[in-house]
PDB file of N, CA and C in Angstrom:
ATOM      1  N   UNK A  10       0.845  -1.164   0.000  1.00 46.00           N
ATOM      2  CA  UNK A  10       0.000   0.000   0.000  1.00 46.00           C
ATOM      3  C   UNK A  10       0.900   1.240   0.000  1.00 46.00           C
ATOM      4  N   UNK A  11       0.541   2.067  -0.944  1.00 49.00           N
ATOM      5  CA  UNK A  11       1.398   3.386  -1.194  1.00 49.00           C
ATOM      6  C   UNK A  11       1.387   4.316   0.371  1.00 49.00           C
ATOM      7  N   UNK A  12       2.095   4.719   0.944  1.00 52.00           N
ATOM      8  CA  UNK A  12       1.935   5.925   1.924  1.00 52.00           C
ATOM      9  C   UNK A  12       2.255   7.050   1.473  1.00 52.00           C
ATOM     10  N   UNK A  13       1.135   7.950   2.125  1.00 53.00           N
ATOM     11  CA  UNK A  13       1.058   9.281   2.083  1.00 53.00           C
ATOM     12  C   UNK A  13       2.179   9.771   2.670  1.00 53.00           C
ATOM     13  N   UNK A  14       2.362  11.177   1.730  1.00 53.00           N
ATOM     14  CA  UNK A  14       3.347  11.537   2.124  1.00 53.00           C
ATOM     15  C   UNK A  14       3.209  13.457   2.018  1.00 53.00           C
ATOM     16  N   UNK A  15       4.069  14.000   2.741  1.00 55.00           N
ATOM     17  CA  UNK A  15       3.506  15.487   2.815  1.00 55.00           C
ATOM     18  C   UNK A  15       4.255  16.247   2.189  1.00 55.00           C
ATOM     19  N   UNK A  16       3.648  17.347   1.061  1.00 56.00           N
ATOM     20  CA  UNK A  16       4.919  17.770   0.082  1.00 56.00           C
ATOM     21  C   UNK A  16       5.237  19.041   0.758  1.00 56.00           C
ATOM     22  N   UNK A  17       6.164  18.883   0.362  1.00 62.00           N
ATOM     23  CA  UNK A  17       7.402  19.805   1.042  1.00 62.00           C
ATOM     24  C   UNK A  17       7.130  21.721   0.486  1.00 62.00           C
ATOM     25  N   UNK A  18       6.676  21.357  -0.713  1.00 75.00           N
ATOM     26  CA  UNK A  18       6.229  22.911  -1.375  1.00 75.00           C
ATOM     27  C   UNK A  18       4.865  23.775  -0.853  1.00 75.00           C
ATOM     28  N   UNK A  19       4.061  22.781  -0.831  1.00 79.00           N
ATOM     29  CA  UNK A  19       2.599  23.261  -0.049  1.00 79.00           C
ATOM     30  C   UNK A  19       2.012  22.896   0.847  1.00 79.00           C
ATOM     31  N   UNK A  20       2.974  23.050   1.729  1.00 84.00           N
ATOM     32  CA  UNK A  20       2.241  22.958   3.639  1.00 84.00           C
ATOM     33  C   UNK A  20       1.029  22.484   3.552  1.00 84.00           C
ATOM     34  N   UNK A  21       0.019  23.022   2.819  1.00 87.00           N
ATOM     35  CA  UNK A  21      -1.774  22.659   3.070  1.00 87.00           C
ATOM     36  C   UNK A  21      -2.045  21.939   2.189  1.00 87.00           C
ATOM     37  N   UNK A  22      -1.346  20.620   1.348  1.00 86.00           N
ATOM     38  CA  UNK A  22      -1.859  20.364   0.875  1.00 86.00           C
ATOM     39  C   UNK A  22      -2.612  19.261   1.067  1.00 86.00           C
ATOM     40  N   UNK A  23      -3.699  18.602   0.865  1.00 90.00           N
ATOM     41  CA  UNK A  23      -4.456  17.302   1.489  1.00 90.00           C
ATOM     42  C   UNK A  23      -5.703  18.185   2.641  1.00 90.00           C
ATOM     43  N   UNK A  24      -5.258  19.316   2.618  1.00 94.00           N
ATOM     44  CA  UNK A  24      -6.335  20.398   3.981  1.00 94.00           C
ATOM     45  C   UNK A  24      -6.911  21.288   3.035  1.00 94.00           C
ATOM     46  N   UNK A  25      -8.423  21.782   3.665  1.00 95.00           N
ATOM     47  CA  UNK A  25      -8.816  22.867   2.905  1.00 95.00           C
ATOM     48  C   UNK A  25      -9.679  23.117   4.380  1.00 95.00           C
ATOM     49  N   UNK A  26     -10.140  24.476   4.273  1.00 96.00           N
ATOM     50  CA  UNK A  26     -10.967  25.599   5.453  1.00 96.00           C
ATOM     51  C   UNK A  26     -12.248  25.553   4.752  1.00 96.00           C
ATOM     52  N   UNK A  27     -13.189  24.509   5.184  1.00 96.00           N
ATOM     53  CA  UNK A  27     -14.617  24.366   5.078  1.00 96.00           C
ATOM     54  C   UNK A  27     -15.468  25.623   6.026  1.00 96.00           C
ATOM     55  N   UNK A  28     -15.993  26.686   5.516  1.00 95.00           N
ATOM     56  CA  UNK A  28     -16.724  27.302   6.609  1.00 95.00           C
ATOM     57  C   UNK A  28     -15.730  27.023   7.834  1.00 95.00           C
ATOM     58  N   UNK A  29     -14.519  27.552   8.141  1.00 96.00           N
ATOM     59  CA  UNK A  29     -14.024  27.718   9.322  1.00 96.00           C
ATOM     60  C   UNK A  29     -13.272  26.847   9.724  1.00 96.00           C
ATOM     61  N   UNK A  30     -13.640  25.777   9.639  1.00 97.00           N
ATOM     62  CA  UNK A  30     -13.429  24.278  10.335  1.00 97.00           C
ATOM     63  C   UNK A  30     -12.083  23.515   9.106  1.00 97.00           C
ATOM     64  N   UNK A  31     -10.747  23.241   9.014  1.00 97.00           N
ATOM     65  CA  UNK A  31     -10.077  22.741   8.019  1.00 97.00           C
ATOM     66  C   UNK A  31     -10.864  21.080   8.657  1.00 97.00           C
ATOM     67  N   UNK A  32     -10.316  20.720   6.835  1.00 96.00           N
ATOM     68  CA  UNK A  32     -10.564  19.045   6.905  1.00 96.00           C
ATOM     69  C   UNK A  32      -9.264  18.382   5.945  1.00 96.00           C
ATOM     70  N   UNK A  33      -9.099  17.555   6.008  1.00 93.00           N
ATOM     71  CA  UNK A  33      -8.323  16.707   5.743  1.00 93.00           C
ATOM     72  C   UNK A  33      -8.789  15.581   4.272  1.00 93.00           C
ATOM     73  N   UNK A  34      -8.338  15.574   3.523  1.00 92.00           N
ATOM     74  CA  UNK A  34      -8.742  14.715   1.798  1.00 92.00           C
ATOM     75  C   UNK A  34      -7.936  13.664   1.715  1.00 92.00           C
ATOM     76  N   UNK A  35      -7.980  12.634   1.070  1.00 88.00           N
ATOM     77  CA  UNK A  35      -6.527  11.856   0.741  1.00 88.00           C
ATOM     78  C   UNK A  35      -7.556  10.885   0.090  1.00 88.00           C
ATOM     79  N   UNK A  36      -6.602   9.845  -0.523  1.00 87.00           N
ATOM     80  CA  UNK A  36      -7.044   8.949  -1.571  1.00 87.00           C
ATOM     81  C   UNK A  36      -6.402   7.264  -1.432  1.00 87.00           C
ATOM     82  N   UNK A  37      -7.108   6.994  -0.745  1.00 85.00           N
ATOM     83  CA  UNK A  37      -6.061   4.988  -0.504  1.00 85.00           C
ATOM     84  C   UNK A  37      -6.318   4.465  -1.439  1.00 85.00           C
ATOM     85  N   UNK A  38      -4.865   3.871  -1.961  1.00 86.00           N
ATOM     86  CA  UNK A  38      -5.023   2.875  -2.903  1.00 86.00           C
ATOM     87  C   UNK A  38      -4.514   1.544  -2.579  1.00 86.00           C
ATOM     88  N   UNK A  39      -5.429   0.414  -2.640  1.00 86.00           N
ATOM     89  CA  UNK A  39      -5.504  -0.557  -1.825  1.00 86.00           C
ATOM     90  C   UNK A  39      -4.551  -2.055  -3.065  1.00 86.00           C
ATOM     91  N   UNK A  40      -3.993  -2.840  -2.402  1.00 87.00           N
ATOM     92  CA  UNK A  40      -3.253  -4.361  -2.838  1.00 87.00           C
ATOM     93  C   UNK A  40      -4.499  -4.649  -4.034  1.00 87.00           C
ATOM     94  N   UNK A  41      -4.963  -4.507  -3.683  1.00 91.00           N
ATOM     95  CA  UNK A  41      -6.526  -5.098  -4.990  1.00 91.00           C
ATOM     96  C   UNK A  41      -6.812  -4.570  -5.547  1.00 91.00           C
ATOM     97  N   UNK A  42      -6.400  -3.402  -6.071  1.00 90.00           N
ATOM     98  CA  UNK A  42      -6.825  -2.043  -7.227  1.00 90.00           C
ATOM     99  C   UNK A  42      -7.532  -1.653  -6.801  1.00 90.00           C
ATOM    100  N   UNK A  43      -8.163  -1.652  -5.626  1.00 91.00           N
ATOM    101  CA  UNK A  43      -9.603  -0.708  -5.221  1.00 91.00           C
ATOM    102  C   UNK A  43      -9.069   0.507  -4.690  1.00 91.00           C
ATOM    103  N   UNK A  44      -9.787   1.447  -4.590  1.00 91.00           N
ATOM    104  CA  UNK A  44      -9.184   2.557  -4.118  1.00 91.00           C
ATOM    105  C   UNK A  44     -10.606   3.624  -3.297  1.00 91.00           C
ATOM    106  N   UNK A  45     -10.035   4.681  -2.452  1.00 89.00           N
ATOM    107  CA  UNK A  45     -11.367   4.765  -1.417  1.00 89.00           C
ATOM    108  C   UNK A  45     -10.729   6.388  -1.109  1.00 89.00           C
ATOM    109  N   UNK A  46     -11.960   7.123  -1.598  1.00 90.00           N
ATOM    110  CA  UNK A  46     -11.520   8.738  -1.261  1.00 90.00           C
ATOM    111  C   UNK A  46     -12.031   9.332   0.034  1.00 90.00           C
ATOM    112  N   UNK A  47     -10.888   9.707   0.915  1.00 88.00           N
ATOM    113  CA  UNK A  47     -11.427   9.616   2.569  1.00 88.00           C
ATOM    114  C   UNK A  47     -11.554  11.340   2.704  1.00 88.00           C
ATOM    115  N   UNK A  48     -12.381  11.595   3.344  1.00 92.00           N
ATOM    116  CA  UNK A  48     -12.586  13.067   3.871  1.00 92.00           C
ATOM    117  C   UNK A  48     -12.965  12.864   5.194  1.00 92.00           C
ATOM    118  N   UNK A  49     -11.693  13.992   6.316  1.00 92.00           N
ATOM    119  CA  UNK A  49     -11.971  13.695   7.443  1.00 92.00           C
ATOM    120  C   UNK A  49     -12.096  14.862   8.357  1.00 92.00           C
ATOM    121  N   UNK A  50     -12.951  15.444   9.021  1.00 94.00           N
ATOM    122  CA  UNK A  50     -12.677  16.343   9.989  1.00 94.00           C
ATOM    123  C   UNK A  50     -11.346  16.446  10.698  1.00 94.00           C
ATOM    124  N   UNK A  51     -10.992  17.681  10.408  1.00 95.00           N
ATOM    125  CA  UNK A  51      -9.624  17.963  11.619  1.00 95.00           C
ATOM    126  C   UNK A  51      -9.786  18.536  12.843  1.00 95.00           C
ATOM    127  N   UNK A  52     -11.249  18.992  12.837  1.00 96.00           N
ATOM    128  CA  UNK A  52     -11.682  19.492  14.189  1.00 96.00           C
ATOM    129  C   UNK A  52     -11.404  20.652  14.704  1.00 96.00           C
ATOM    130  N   UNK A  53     -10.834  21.272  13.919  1.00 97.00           N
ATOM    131  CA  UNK A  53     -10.150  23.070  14.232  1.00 97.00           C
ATOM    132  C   UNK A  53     -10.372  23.918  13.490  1.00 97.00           C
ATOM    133  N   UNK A  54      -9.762  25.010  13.759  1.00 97.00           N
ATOM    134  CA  UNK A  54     -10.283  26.075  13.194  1.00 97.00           C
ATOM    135  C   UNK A  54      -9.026  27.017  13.057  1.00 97.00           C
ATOM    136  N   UNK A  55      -7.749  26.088  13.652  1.00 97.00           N
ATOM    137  CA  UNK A  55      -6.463  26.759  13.509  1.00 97.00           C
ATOM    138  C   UNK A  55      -5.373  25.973  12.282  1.00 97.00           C
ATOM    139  N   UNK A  56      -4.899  26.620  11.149  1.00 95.00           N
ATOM    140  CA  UNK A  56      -3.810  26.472  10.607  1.00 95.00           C
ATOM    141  C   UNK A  56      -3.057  25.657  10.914  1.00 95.00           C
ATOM    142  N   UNK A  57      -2.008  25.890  11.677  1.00 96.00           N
ATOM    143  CA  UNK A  57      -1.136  25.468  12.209  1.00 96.00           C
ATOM    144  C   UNK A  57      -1.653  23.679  12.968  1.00 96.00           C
ATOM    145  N   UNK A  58      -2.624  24.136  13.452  1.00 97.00           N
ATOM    146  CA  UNK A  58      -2.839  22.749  14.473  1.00 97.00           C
ATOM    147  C   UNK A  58      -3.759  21.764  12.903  1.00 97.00           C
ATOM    148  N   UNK A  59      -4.207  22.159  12.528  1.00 96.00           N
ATOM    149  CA  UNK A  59      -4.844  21.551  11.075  1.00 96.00           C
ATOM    150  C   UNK A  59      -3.657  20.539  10.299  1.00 96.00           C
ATOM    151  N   UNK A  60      -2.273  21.213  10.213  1.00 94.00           N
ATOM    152  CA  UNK A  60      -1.480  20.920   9.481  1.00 94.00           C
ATOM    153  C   UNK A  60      -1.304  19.354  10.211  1.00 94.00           C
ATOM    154  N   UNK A  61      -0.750  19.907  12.048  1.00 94.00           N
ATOM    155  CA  UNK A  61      -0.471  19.124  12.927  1.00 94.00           C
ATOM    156  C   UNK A  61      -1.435  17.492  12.492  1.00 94.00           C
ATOM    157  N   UNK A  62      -2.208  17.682  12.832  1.00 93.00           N
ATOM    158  CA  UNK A  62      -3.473  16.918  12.789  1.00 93.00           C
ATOM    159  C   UNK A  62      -3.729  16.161  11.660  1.00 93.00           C
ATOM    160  N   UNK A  63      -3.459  16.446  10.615  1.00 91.00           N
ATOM    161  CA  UNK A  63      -3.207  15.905   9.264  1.00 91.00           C
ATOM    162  C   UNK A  63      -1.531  15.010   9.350  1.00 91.00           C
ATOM    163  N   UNK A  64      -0.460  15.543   9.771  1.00 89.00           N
ATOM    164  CA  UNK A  64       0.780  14.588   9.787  1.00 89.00           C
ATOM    165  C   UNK A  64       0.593  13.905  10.424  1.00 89.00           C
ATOM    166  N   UNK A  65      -0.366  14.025  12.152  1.00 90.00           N
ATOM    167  CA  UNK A  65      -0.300  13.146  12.485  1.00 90.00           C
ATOM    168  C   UNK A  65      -1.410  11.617  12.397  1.00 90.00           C
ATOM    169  N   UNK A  66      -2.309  12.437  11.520  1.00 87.00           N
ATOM    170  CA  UNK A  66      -3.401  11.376  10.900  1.00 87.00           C
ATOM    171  C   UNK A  66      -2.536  10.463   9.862  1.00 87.00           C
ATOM    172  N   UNK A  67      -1.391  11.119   8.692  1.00 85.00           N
ATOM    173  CA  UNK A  67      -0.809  10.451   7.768  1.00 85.00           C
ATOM    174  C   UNK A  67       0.303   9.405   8.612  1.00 85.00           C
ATOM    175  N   UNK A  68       0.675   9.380   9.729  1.00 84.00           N
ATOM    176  CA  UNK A  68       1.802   8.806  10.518  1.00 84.00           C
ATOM    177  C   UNK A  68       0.732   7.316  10.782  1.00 84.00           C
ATOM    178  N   UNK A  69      -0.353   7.626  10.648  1.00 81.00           N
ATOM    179  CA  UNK A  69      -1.052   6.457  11.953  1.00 81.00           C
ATOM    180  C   UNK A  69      -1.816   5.688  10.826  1.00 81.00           C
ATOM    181  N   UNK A  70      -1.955   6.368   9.111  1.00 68.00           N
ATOM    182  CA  UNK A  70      -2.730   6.046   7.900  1.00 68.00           C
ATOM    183  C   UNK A  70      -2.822   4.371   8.048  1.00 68.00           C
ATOM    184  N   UNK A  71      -1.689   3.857   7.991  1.00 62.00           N
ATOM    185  CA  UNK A  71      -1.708   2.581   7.915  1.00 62.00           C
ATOM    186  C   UNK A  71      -2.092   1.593   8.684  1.00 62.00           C
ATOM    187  N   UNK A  72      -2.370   2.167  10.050  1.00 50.00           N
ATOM    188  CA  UNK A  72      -3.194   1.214  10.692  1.00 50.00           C
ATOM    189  C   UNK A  72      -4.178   1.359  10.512  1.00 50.00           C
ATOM    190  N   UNK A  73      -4.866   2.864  10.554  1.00 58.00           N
ATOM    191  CA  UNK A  73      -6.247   2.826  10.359  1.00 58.00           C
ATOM    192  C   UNK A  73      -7.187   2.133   9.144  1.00 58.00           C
ATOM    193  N   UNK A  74      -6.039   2.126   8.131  1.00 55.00           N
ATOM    194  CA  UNK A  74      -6.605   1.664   7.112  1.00 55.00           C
ATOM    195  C   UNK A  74      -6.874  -0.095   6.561  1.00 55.00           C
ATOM    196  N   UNK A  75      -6.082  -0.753   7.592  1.00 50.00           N
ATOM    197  CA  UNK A  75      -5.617  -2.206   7.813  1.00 50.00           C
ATOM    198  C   UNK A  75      -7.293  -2.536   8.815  1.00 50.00           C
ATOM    199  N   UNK A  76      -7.710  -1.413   9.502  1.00 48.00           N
ATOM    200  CA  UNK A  76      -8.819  -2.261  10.557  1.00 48.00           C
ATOM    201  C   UNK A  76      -9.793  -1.666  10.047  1.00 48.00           C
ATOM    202  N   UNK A  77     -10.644  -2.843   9.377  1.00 52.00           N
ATOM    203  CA  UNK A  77     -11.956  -1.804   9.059  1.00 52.00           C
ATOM    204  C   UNK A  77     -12.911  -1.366  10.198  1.00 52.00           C
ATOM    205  N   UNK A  78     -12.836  -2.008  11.361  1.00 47.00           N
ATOM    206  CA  UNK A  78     -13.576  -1.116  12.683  1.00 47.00           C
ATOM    207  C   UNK A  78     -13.110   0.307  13.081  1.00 47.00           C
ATOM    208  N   UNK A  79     -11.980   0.769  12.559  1.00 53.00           N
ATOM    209  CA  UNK A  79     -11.894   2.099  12.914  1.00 53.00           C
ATOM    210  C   UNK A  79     -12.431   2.816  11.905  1.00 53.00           C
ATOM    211  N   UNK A  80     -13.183   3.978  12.588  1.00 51.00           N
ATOM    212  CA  UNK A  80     -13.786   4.975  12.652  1.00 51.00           C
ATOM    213  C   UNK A  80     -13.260   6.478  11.906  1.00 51.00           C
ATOM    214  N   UNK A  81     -14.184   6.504  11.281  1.00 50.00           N
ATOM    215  CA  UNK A  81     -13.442   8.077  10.488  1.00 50.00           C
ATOM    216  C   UNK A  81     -14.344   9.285  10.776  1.00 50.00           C
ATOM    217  N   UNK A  82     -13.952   9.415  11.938  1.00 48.00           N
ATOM    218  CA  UNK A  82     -14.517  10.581  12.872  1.00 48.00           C
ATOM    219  C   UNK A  82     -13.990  11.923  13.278  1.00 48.00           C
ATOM    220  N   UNK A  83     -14.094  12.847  13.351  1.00 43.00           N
ATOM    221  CA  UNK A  83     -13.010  14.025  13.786  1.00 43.00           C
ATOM    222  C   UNK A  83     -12.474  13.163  14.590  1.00 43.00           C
ATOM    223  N   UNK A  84     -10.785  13.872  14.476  1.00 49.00           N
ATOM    224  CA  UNK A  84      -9.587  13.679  14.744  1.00 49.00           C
ATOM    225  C   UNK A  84      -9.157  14.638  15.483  1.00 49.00           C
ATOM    226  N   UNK A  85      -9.320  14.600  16.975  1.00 46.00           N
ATOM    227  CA  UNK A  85      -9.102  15.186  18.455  1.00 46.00           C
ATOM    228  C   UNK A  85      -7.905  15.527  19.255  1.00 46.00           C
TER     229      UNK A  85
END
């Protein structure tokens, strides 16, 4: 499975400021050609902690994505 990775040129990228609130985008592409477009609350309303929140969602990608019981819920 490919991992995400954070480009170095555009800090925000994979984040966008929904009405206030940033969220988080990304795209898994799975061993079986399937592939699954995730949109996730980041739960803030700050930049900086948005960014946070997103590296540390991409650090943990691979487990979450291995258990299908976890939950794609704002990220706290």
């Amino acid at each position: 499975m490919k991992r995400k990775t954070i480009d170095a040129v555009n800090l925000e990228h994979n984040i966008w400021d929904n009405q206030g609130t940033f969220w988080c985008h990304f795209t898994v592409h799975r061993p079986d050609f399937t592939k699954e477009r995730v949109r996730l609350s980041l739960a803030t309303r700050d930049r900086l902690e948005a960014r946070q929140r997103r590296d540390a969602l991409f650090a943990r990608q691979d487990v979450c994505i291995a258990r299908p019981h976890c939950t794609r819920t704002a990220i706290a």
